[in-house]
Amino acid sequence: MTFYLFDRSFYIASDVLLAYITVILSGAAIFYLITKADKWPTIKKYVTTTHHRKIGVLYLLSATLFFIRAGIEALIIRVQLAVPENDWWVFQGDKFNEAFTTHGTIMIFFVAMPLLIGLMNVAVPLQIGARDMAFPYMNAVSFWLFLAGAILVNMSFFMTASPNAGWTAYAPLSISTYTPEAGNDYYVFGLQVSGIGTILAAINMIVTIVRHRAPGMKLTRMPLFPWSTLITSFLILIAFPVLTIALYILMFDRMFGTQFFTGEAGSPIYWQHLFWIFGHPEVYIIILPAFGIFSDIISTFSKKRVFGYTSMVIAITIIGLLGFMVWVHHMFTVGLGPLVNTVFAITTMLIAVPTGIKIFNWLFTMRKGLIQLTTPMLFSLGFIPTFVVGGVTGVMLSVAAADMQYHDSYFVVAHFHYTMIGGTVLGAFAGIYYWFPKMFGIKLKETLGKWHFWLFVIGFHITFFPMHLAGLNGMPRRVYTYLPKDDVFIYNFVSTIGAFLMGLGTLAFIWNIYQSFKNPDYTGNDPWDGRTLEWAVPSPAPEHPFQPMPLVKTIDPLWEAKRNRGGKLPEAESARSAPIDVTSWQPIGLAGMMMVFSLAFIYHQTWLQIIAGIGVLSFFVIRNLTDEHVRVAREEENE
Ligand code: HEM
Ligand SMILES: [Cu+2]
């Protein structure tokens, strides 16, 4: 759309204009509602908090918002592809490239990751009897850095500079020769800033799990969600620095004229290696925690201890290790030679073994169990067959010779949505329904939960099953249209209908949250007749849980206590000390400054770079001068 002001013309694309209007109007509405309900003090509490439950809620809330944004993009993609030779609105050509790039990038980094890290924050400390995360302040820093990165990537659209080289940002397309606009700089800085937050979160999880378990809770008595969190955190700790390095190098190629990925000595294949050495572990980073969630939920609602506990732990560990040895399965068509392809085909196929073990363990956990079809359990049951389909197509793709056909086709798109939606997203929904009482003291409505489940899962299969067939019929991914004679119309049309059903399912979820707060069902400590420690503390979880500190003697201590000791957990003699909780504006300040710093680089503003750089460093200095241990010690002296 073109506007005229004082003889000058301004062009704003109509989709961007619509986004501006939507954001301004909904922003004003939210501002009004908050003021009317007098909620600014609550917001301040959340913004300055270092408490694990509140930070968990912040992660989940942001993830939900980004899910809506990237979900709308998915619907746009589906509408554009509904019929052949479609020229609907503006989403052809480069706009389409931008749509699938930001859809993929946001879904992976700013939806899947924070959904899981959010649930870890809410549940893991309580499940292991810790009083908070080991480093509460750093936890807040992690969250705000994640959000700063996410805002950077989301902002690009409003600056009409969306990343457009795919979520994989393959060189040479992603270097400035081919994409000189700011879009891929937003990608680089957004992922870099949020990646630092993720690495810090992983360190925090590892230390919390290793150092802050309740007395008696040996690693062999730890529930499976904390176990999968521990393994996942190690994967993050190893894989994310590879992404950090890759992004740095890409930044140098884009901004400072180096030639790592082009030219005489450089090669675009280097980017593919670096990206997938990070990228494959990344897909396990977003699936293993979901496995943990399903294990705990299936055990709770089958009223049985999880079958094959030890083999579950070993399987997660092996999947984690193998995850680092398979990255070349994304590069079978590059031409690395038959030997390399064979080795990586075999390691990839091996992963099916521990995954299969887990599937059978879940089935055996349910066998002869007293199964309760609550909403979290339904999501877990929906996961098993869906994920098996994703696993089977994964094994098909791992056959290097066959992958020459499958590669970059819609078959791949179907495969990874079966694993990521069938695994991660269903897992996150299951976890949200399951732990919602621990977050807010109320349950989500079961009837609406069932609507959510059925619409979403049926919609999912209608959307993604036909994509396998479109892919086998030769439809490549990342294309904005096709011809009638390509014979893929019917698959695409059905797929688009399914996508809208998923959208309806998501609306049911949001409506459910609204209804549940409006007519709350208050629940006690233990709404699901749970087995693990989090159900022994009040809902919502208080600032100082576990007084007195329990002594753990089995895998499901609360269940054991309910059977044999009238529900009272044995008490430990000496409690673990609680981390010092503070409230602070520093984490959000630091993250905000990082954002300014990044923008200064994206728009090449040297002075702003210097000032914002000093700003970032000064937060480190301030932090050093405000040691809360000293403050607390002084307060205790004065008492
Ligand atoms: C909610 C319903 C969803 C629908 C209808 C949907 C649809 C699509 C479609 C049609 C594509 C292919 C675009 C193309 O190649 O031209 C795509 C790509 C992608 N989707 Fe989704 N998606 C959904 C949810 C998700 C979720 C939850 C995730 C991850 C957690 C995800 C991750 C991705 C990724 C990584 C890509 C690849 C982007 C690229 O090629 O760079 N999607 N999606
Ligand atoms: Cu992979």
XYZ file of C-alpha atoms in Angstrom, residues 9-637:
629
model
C 5.224 8.570 -1.133
C 5.665 5.843 1.449
C 5.230 2.196 0.705
C 4.158 -0.264 3.420
C 3.293 -3.824 2.468
C -0.333 -4.538 3.345
C 0.510 -7.569 5.508
C 2.972 -5.514 7.564
C 0.436 -2.717 7.880
C -2.159 -5.188 9.122
C 0.336 -6.550 11.649
C 1.034 -3.025 12.912
C -2.658 -2.324 13.344
C -3.253 -5.651 15.094
C -0.359 -5.157 17.487
C -1.286 -1.562 18.304
C -4.949 -2.382 18.884
C -4.342 -5.519 20.925
C -1.574 -3.757 22.839
C -3.974 -0.953 23.748
C -6.648 -3.461 24.729
C -4.237 -5.392 26.943
C -3.001 -2.179 28.540
C -6.583 -1.163 29.262
C -7.531 -4.556 30.708
C -4.471 -4.667 32.956
C -5.153 -1.184 34.278
C -8.832 -1.910 34.761
C -8.163 -5.111 36.676
C -5.439 -3.323 38.642
C -2.868 -5.954 37.696
C 0.247 -3.781 37.332
C 1.634 -4.890 40.720
C 1.308 -8.548 39.646
C 3.139 -7.749 36.431
C 5.901 -6.053 38.366
C 6.216 -9.137 40.557
C 6.634 -11.348 37.524
C 9.072 -9.014 35.783
C 11.420 -8.802 38.755
C 10.993 -12.355 40.013
C 13.689 -14.980 40.365
C 11.301 -17.688 41.558
C 11.311 -20.854 39.478
C 7.532 -21.260 39.238
C 6.961 -17.701 38.073
C 9.820 -17.877 35.587
C 8.347 -21.130 34.313
C 5.018 -19.385 33.796
C 6.744 -16.546 31.918
C 8.382 -19.063 29.564
C 5.072 -20.805 28.942
C 3.232 -17.555 28.342
C 5.791 -16.295 25.815
C 5.855 -19.680 24.097
C 2.075 -19.564 23.729
C 2.196 -16.099 22.169
C 4.882 -17.143 19.711
C 2.935 -20.333 18.971
C 0.049 -18.141 17.881
C 2.271 -16.000 15.703
C 4.047 -18.899 14.007
C 0.749 -20.775 13.840
C -0.889 -17.939 11.914
C 2.066 -18.122 9.579
C 1.469 -21.850 9.148
C -2.151 -21.110 8.212
C -0.983 -18.507 5.713
C 1.389 -21.050 4.173
C -1.440 -23.570 3.988
C -3.856 -21.100 2.379
C -1.281 -20.163 -0.232
C -0.781 -23.858 -1.051
C -4.466 -24.856 -0.938
C -4.975 -24.670 -4.687
C -2.566 -24.759 -7.654
C -1.175 -21.495 -9.074
C -2.614 -19.498 -6.201
C -1.833 -15.795 -6.109
C -3.621 -14.973 -2.863
C -2.633 -11.696 -1.117
C 1.157 -11.208 -1.114
C 2.562 -14.576 -0.096
C 4.339 -15.536 -3.289
C 8.035 -15.528 -3.996
C 10.197 -13.986 -1.328
C 7.279 -13.346 1.055
C 6.696 -17.077 1.086
C 10.369 -17.656 1.841
C 10.046 -15.304 4.794
C 6.880 -17.032 5.997
C 8.345 -20.553 6.189
C 11.651 -19.265 7.560
C 10.162 -17.391 10.482
C 7.544 -20.119 11.002
C 10.258 -22.765 11.379
C 12.713 -20.631 13.331
C 10.132 -19.384 15.804
C 8.504 -22.789 16.269
C 11.811 -24.471 17.103
C 13.614 -21.820 19.140
C 10.810 -19.749 20.612
C 7.978 -22.267 20.978
C 9.320 -25.792 21.460
C 12.309 -24.733 23.587
C 10.498 -22.380 26.008
C 7.516 -24.733 26.352
C 9.868 -27.384 27.660
C 12.207 -25.137 29.632
C 9.112 -23.533 31.161
C 7.752 -26.882 32.307
C 11.191 -27.816 33.640
C 11.230 -24.645 35.696
C 7.783 -25.288 37.101
C 8.129 -28.980 37.841
C 11.715 -30.178 38.149
C 12.724 -28.394 41.393
C 9.503 -29.607 43.053
C 9.875 -33.146 41.737
C 13.338 -33.504 43.252
C 12.602 -31.714 46.526
C 14.663 -28.597 45.760
C 13.544 -25.254 47.137
C 14.279 -23.360 43.937
C 16.770 -23.525 41.100
C 20.403 -23.497 42.183
C 20.943 -20.002 40.709
C 17.649 -18.093 40.827
C 19.139 -14.809 39.592
C 20.800 -16.526 36.631
C 17.480 -18.217 35.934
C 15.873 -14.812 35.441
C 18.773 -13.748 33.217
C 18.212 -16.884 31.107
C 14.564 -16.078 30.612
C 15.056 -12.425 29.682
C 17.881 -13.216 27.267
C 15.654 -15.818 25.628
C 12.870 -13.238 25.338
C 15.211 -10.553 23.984
C 16.348 -12.942 21.234
C 12.772 -13.924 20.477
C 11.680 -10.299 20.237
C 14.561 -9.563 17.862
C 13.496 -12.321 15.477
C 9.836 -11.312 15.744
C 10.655 -7.640 15.296
C 12.251 -8.219 11.915
C 8.817 -8.535 10.327
C 7.789 -5.086 11.504
C 11.003 -3.644 10.095
C 10.125 -5.321 6.767
C 13.292 -7.382 7.032
C 12.297 -10.964 7.873
C 14.896 -13.714 7.657
C 14.327 -15.623 4.424
C 16.954 -18.365 4.104
C 15.040 -21.152 5.880
C 15.338 -22.037 9.557
C 18.607 -23.751 8.589
C 20.057 -20.546 7.071
C 22.205 -22.454 4.578
C 25.192 -20.622 3.155
C 25.771 -19.233 0.565
C 22.147 -18.033 0.493
C 22.485 -16.651 4.007
C 25.607 -14.572 3.362
C 25.332 -10.954 2.420
C 26.138 -11.444 -1.265
C 22.770 -13.133 -1.762
C 20.684 -11.726 1.097
C 22.074 -8.251 1.837
C 18.932 -7.081 3.692
C 18.880 -7.019 7.486
C 16.640 -10.110 7.742
C 19.291 -12.746 8.301
C 21.169 -10.439 10.684
C 18.066 -10.563 12.867
C 18.282 -14.350 12.646
C 21.958 -14.321 13.668
C 21.559 -11.957 16.611
C 18.203 -13.283 17.762
C 19.471 -16.837 18.014
C 22.784 -15.741 19.488
C 21.232 -13.766 22.341
C 18.590 -16.354 23.180
C 21.212 -19.107 22.848
C 23.249 -17.608 25.691
C 20.109 -17.734 27.825
C 19.573 -21.385 26.911
C 23.140 -22.364 27.793
C 22.817 -20.661 31.183
C 19.495 -22.441 31.754
C 21.151 -25.792 31.063
C 23.958 -25.114 33.547
C 21.355 -24.118 36.110
C 19.353 -27.319 35.584
C 22.431 -29.525 35.857
C 23.596 -27.911 39.114
C 20.086 -27.973 40.571
C 19.623 -31.648 39.803
C 23.089 -32.676 40.918
C 23.239 -30.585 44.088
C 19.718 -29.888 45.343
C 17.881 -33.202 45.466
C 16.050 -34.038 48.679
C 17.979 -36.217 51.129
C 17.725 -39.856 50.107
C 16.823 -39.129 46.508
C 19.633 -40.951 44.772
C 19.834 -40.480 41.020
C 18.310 -43.948 40.778
C 15.220 -42.707 42.625
C 14.708 -39.586 40.567
C 11.491 -39.301 38.493
C 11.910 -39.517 34.734
C 11.152 -35.883 33.856
C 14.114 -34.627 35.931
C 16.183 -37.436 34.401
C 15.354 -36.368 30.870
C 15.978 -32.755 31.898
C 19.444 -33.688 33.140
C 20.405 -35.488 29.933
C 18.862 -32.734 27.792
C 20.846 -30.096 29.674
C 24.077 -31.897 28.836
C 23.013 -31.998 25.191
C 22.389 -28.234 25.308
C 25.730 -27.654 26.963
C 27.539 -29.486 24.166
C 25.389 -28.578 21.146
C 24.543 -24.918 21.678
C 28.138 -23.649 21.729
C 28.480 -25.146 18.232
C 25.570 -22.966 17.123
C 27.175 -20.009 18.868
C 30.347 -20.509 16.850
C 28.489 -21.086 13.608
C 26.505 -17.881 14.101
C 29.659 -15.939 14.939
C 31.308 -17.079 11.756
C 28.193 -16.290 9.745
C 28.116 -12.859 11.378
C 31.716 -12.253 10.299
C 30.948 -13.348 6.754
C 27.887 -11.129 6.615
C 29.266 -8.036 8.334
C 33.030 -7.973 8.195
C 33.810 -9.448 4.794
C 35.433 -12.714 5.869
C 34.990 -15.750 3.607
C 34.432 -18.814 5.761
C 31.484 -20.047 3.749
C 32.461 -18.836 0.261
C 35.480 -18.027 -1.838
C 38.704 -19.966 -2.459
C 39.298 -21.485 0.967
C 35.813 -21.282 2.422
C 32.958 -23.645 1.669
C 29.203 -23.586 2.225
C 29.450 -27.209 3.365
C 31.176 -25.994 6.547
C 27.961 -24.257 7.513
C 25.951 -27.425 6.921
C 28.273 -29.423 9.164
C 28.278 -26.852 11.942
C 24.554 -26.283 11.723
C 23.666 -29.985 11.888
C 26.245 -30.878 14.535
C 24.118 -28.501 16.561
C 20.836 -29.139 14.775
C 20.408 -32.842 15.189
C 21.079 -32.825 18.940
C 18.676 -29.882 19.009
C 15.808 -32.044 17.831
C 16.567 -34.435 20.697
C 16.789 -31.478 23.039
C 13.177 -30.766 22.210
C 12.004 -34.388 22.291
C 13.710 -35.962 25.342
C 11.987 -33.714 27.936
C 8.659 -34.594 26.320
C 9.545 -38.293 26.784
C 10.104 -37.539 30.473
C 6.753 -35.771 30.777
C 4.905 -38.671 29.137
C 6.629 -41.189 31.414
C 5.501 -39.406 34.578
C 1.976 -38.819 33.287
C 1.425 -42.345 31.978
C 2.599 -43.766 35.283
C 0.327 -41.440 37.315
C -2.793 -42.193 35.293
C -2.171 -45.927 35.041
C -1.708 -46.019 38.822
C 1.479 -48.006 38.332
C 5.179 -47.429 38.686
C 6.731 -46.787 35.271
C 7.710 -50.075 33.635
C 11.443 -50.627 33.128
C 12.691 -47.537 34.990
C 16.355 -48.439 34.533
C 15.983 -49.199 30.853
C 14.162 -45.882 30.440
C 17.127 -43.993 31.894
C 19.624 -45.973 29.834
C 17.534 -45.415 26.696
C 17.423 -41.632 27.186
C 21.178 -41.590 27.731
C 21.896 -43.665 24.639
C 19.584 -41.536 22.504
C 21.443 -38.480 23.818
C 24.842 -39.954 22.936
C 23.801 -41.269 19.521
C 22.249 -37.872 18.809
C 25.763 -36.496 18.286
C 26.720 -39.163 15.754
C 24.030 -38.801 13.127
C 24.185 -35.260 11.759
C 25.232 -36.273 8.253
C 21.791 -37.842 7.652
C 20.753 -34.271 6.809
C 23.518 -34.156 4.196
C 23.215 -37.471 2.334
C 22.757 -35.647 -0.969
C 25.828 -33.428 -0.512
C 28.137 -36.076 -1.963
C 30.354 -37.003 0.972
C 30.760 -40.505 -0.434
C 29.209 -43.931 0.130
C 31.321 -44.835 3.170
C 30.377 -41.700 5.117
C 26.734 -42.039 4.142
C 26.663 -45.685 5.211
C 28.196 -44.997 8.614
C 25.700 -42.241 9.333
C 22.803 -44.295 7.990
C 23.653 -47.045 10.457
C 24.043 -44.765 13.480
C 20.706 -43.173 12.589
C 18.945 -46.509 12.366
C 20.422 -47.512 15.728
C 18.439 -44.757 17.426
C 15.263 -46.661 16.664
C 16.343 -49.309 19.188
C 16.323 -47.240 22.428
C 13.288 -45.338 21.149
C 11.459 -48.613 20.571
C 12.382 -49.721 24.098
C 10.739 -46.599 25.471
C 7.578 -47.104 23.436
C 7.221 -50.651 24.759
C 7.903 -49.502 28.321
C 5.066 -46.966 28.084
C 2.743 -49.673 26.767
C 3.778 -52.072 29.530
C 3.270 -49.343 32.131
C -0.360 -49.181 31.041
C -0.814 -52.941 30.861
C -3.181 -54.051 33.627
C -3.087 -50.510 34.967
C -6.094 -48.617 36.255
C -6.182 -46.209 33.333
C -7.839 -42.799 33.812
C -8.566 -40.896 30.602
C -7.870 -37.393 31.889
C -6.763 -34.695 29.437
C -3.021 -35.067 30.186
C -3.367 -38.824 29.702
C -5.255 -38.361 26.414
C -2.420 -36.231 25.062
C 0.041 -38.924 26.133
C -2.018 -41.620 24.433
C -2.255 -39.496 21.284
C 1.497 -39.174 21.311
C 2.352 -42.877 21.122
C 0.921 -43.816 17.694
C 1.695 -40.392 16.219
C 5.308 -40.530 17.259
C 5.640 -44.109 16.009
C 4.629 -42.891 12.528
C 7.256 -40.122 12.781
C 9.822 -42.694 13.889
C 9.059 -45.092 11.050
C 9.343 -42.372 8.405
C 12.592 -41.351 10.128
C 14.002 -44.828 9.570
C 12.827 -44.645 5.954
C 14.712 -41.360 5.529
C 17.847 -42.812 7.093
C 18.277 -45.184 4.145
C 20.839 -43.014 2.369
C 20.096 -44.266 -1.133
C 16.353 -43.766 -0.723
C 16.910 -40.319 0.746
C 18.104 -39.154 -2.677
C 14.382 -39.264 -3.515
C 12.911 -38.098 -0.223
C 15.338 -35.254 0.430
C 13.784 -31.776 0.476
C 10.349 -33.133 -0.386
C 7.085 -32.809 1.526
C 7.772 -36.299 2.866
C 10.384 -34.685 5.105
C 7.977 -31.937 6.170
C 5.463 -34.635 7.164
C 8.136 -36.603 9.024
C 9.419 -33.819 11.207
C 5.993 -32.475 12.088
C 4.977 -35.995 13.188
C 7.900 -36.000 15.592
C 7.821 -32.372 16.712
C 4.076 -31.912 17.037
C 3.392 -35.552 17.887
C 6.191 -35.449 20.466
C 7.088 -31.994 21.695
C 3.823 -30.111 21.274
C 1.583 -32.914 22.554
C 4.050 -33.379 25.418
C 3.921 -29.708 26.285
C 0.109 -29.689 26.223
C 0.050 -32.803 28.412
C 2.487 -31.161 30.839
C 0.550 -27.892 30.938
C -2.731 -29.664 31.801
C -0.913 -31.859 34.322
C 1.018 -29.173 36.196
C -1.434 -26.295 35.758
C -2.679 -26.803 39.353
C 0.920 -26.440 40.625
C 1.269 -23.175 38.697
C -2.010 -21.485 39.644
C -3.855 -23.647 42.175
C -6.641 -24.325 39.680
C -7.321 -27.066 37.169
C -8.005 -26.507 33.485
C -11.506 -27.611 32.471
C -11.615 -31.251 31.461
C -14.428 -30.955 28.896
C -12.779 -28.112 27.019
C -9.497 -30.014 27.352
C -11.064 -32.913 25.489
C -12.314 -30.607 22.736
C -8.805 -29.227 22.503
C -7.313 -32.696 22.288
C -9.633 -34.171 19.677
C -9.714 -31.118 17.385
C -5.959 -30.726 17.543
C -5.031 -34.379 17.050
C -7.597 -35.139 14.333
C -6.660 -31.867 12.632
C -3.021 -32.817 12.918
C -3.375 -36.115 11.076
C -5.566 -34.554 8.387
C -2.925 -31.855 7.898
C 0.211 -33.892 7.879
C -0.647 -37.388 6.670
C -1.373 -36.210 3.086
C 2.001 -34.435 3.033
C 3.720 -37.845 2.931
C 1.814 -38.608 -0.271
C 2.433 -35.175 -1.780
C 6.129 -35.686 -1.078
C 6.211 -39.168 -2.596
C 4.477 -37.708 -5.643
C 7.386 -35.330 -6.031
C 6.289 -32.102 -4.345
C 9.394 -30.271 -3.072
C 9.318 -28.355 0.215
C 9.758 -24.564 0.312
C 7.848 -23.880 -2.927
C 5.035 -21.362 -3.011
C 2.953 -22.995 -5.680
C 2.501 -25.984 -7.983
C 0.723 -26.732 -11.252
C -2.513 -28.661 -11.813
C -0.586 -31.276 -13.766
C 1.683 -31.947 -10.764
C -1.157 -34.011 -9.326
C -0.733 -32.887 -5.741
C -3.775 -30.612 -5.463
C -5.990 -32.940 -3.439
C -3.299 -33.629 -0.799
C -2.675 -29.950 -0.353
C -6.323 -29.070 -0.190
C -7.063 -31.665 2.507
C -3.980 -30.558 4.396
C -5.194 -26.975 4.498
C -8.555 -28.059 5.953
C -6.734 -29.995 8.665
C -4.606 -26.983 9.535
C -7.719 -24.959 10.312
C -9.001 -27.749 12.567
C -5.714 -27.502 14.490
C -6.324 -23.777 14.715
C -9.765 -24.480 16.217
C -8.152 -26.864 18.697
C -5.726 -24.133 19.736
C -8.621 -21.706 20.193
C -10.295 -24.281 22.454
C -7.103 -24.328 24.522
C -6.993 -20.548 24.875
C -10.714 -20.445 25.649
C -10.092 -23.132 28.262
C -7.447 -21.018 29.995
C -9.804 -18.033 30.007
C -12.739 -20.075 31.348
C -10.617 -21.770 33.982
C -9.518 -18.447 35.440
C -13.026 -17.030 35.210
C -14.758 -19.940 36.976
C -11.863 -21.467 38.866
C -11.919 -25.046 40.188
C -9.609 -24.798 43.156
C -7.686 -27.973 43.710
C -5.837 -29.203 46.734
C -2.187 -30.206 46.777
C -2.808 -33.408 44.921
C -5.539 -33.220 42.263
C -4.409 -36.260 40.255
C -3.586 -38.646 43.100
C 0.076 -38.205 42.195
C 3.147 -40.258 43.006
C 6.015 -37.792 43.186
C 7.088 -34.989 45.520
C 5.565 -32.017 43.688
C 2.102 -33.208 44.766
C 3.082 -33.014 48.428
C 3.488 -29.214 48.422
C 0.616 -26.691 48.247
C -0.839 -25.480 44.931
C 0.282 -23.017 43.678
C 3.768 -23.975 44.803
C 4.932 -21.548 47.525
C 8.213 -19.627 47.723
C 9.606 -21.960 50.356
C 8.318 -25.462 49.720
C 9.373 -28.587 51.583
C 9.197 -27.562 55.191
C 9.884 -30.049 56.696
C 12.201 -31.600 54.155
C 11.125 -35.109 53.106
C 13.410 -38.128 53.224
C 13.128 -40.066 49.980
C 13.324 -43.834 49.997
C 11.687 -44.897 46.718
C 11.005 -43.765 43.148
C 7.456 -42.685 43.998
C 7.720 -41.398 47.569
C 4.298 -39.768 47.811
C 2.537 -42.859 46.502
C 4.386 -45.016 48.985
C 3.483 -42.604 51.784
C -0.174 -42.645 50.777
C -0.259 -46.471 50.751
C 1.670 -47.143 53.936
C 1.968 -44.075 56.110
C -1.351 -42.272 55.876
C 0.081 -39.808 53.342
C 2.839 -38.447 55.573
C 6.286 -38.363 54.006
C 9.178 -39.389 56.255
C 11.141 -36.337 57.389
C 14.817 -35.737 56.858
C 16.975 -34.643 59.777
C 18.815 -31.882 58.009
C 17.198 -29.929 55.225
C 18.926 -28.709 52.098
C 19.490 -24.991 52.406
C 17.270 -22.860 50.202
C 18.849 -20.662 47.543
C 18.479 -16.985 48.363
C 15.593 -15.559 46.404
C 15.784 -11.931 45.416
C 13.778 -9.659 43.203
C 15.708 -7.628 40.690
C 15.297 -5.399 37.664
C 18.809 -6.234 36.512
C 18.008 -9.332 34.399
C 15.448 -7.545 32.234
C 17.748 -4.516 32.046
C 20.669 -6.628 30.898
C 18.540 -8.345 28.263
C 17.149 -5.032 27.033
C 20.669 -3.691 26.693
C 21.702 -6.806 24.750
C 18.848 -6.094 22.379
C 19.999 -2.521 21.800
C 23.536 -3.838 21.315
C 22.293 -6.303 18.693
C 20.264 -3.661 16.869
C 23.329 -1.421 16.792
C 25.155 -4.194 14.928
C 22.257 -5.046 12.645
C 22.037 -1.407 11.532
C 25.807 -0.714 11.627
C 25.670 2.137 14.178
C 29.198 2.274 15.571
C 28.478 4.778 18.346
C 25.465 2.878 19.544
C 27.541 -0.294 19.529
C 30.075 1.309 21.844
C 27.499 2.806 24.185
C 25.348 -0.339 24.368
C 28.484 -2.470 24.783
C 29.477 -0.395 27.790
C 25.881 -0.665 28.975
C 25.991 -4.464 28.845
C 29.316 -4.591 30.674
C 28.104 -2.205 33.345
C 25.374 -4.715 34.274
C 28.137 -7.184 35.120
C 29.785 -4.589 37.329
C 26.506 -3.737 39.061
C 25.835 -7.399 39.632
C 29.243 -7.824 41.232
C 28.551 -4.984 43.624
C 25.182 -6.356 44.735
C 25.926 -9.715 46.291
C 22.795 -10.845 48.064
C 24.728 -13.258 50.294
C 26.283 -10.252 51.985
C 22.901 -8.546 52.279
C 21.233 -11.592 53.797
C 24.120 -12.148 56.212
C 23.808 -8.522 57.397
C 20.064 -8.851 57.838
C 20.557 -11.982 59.895
C 23.118 -10.220 62.088
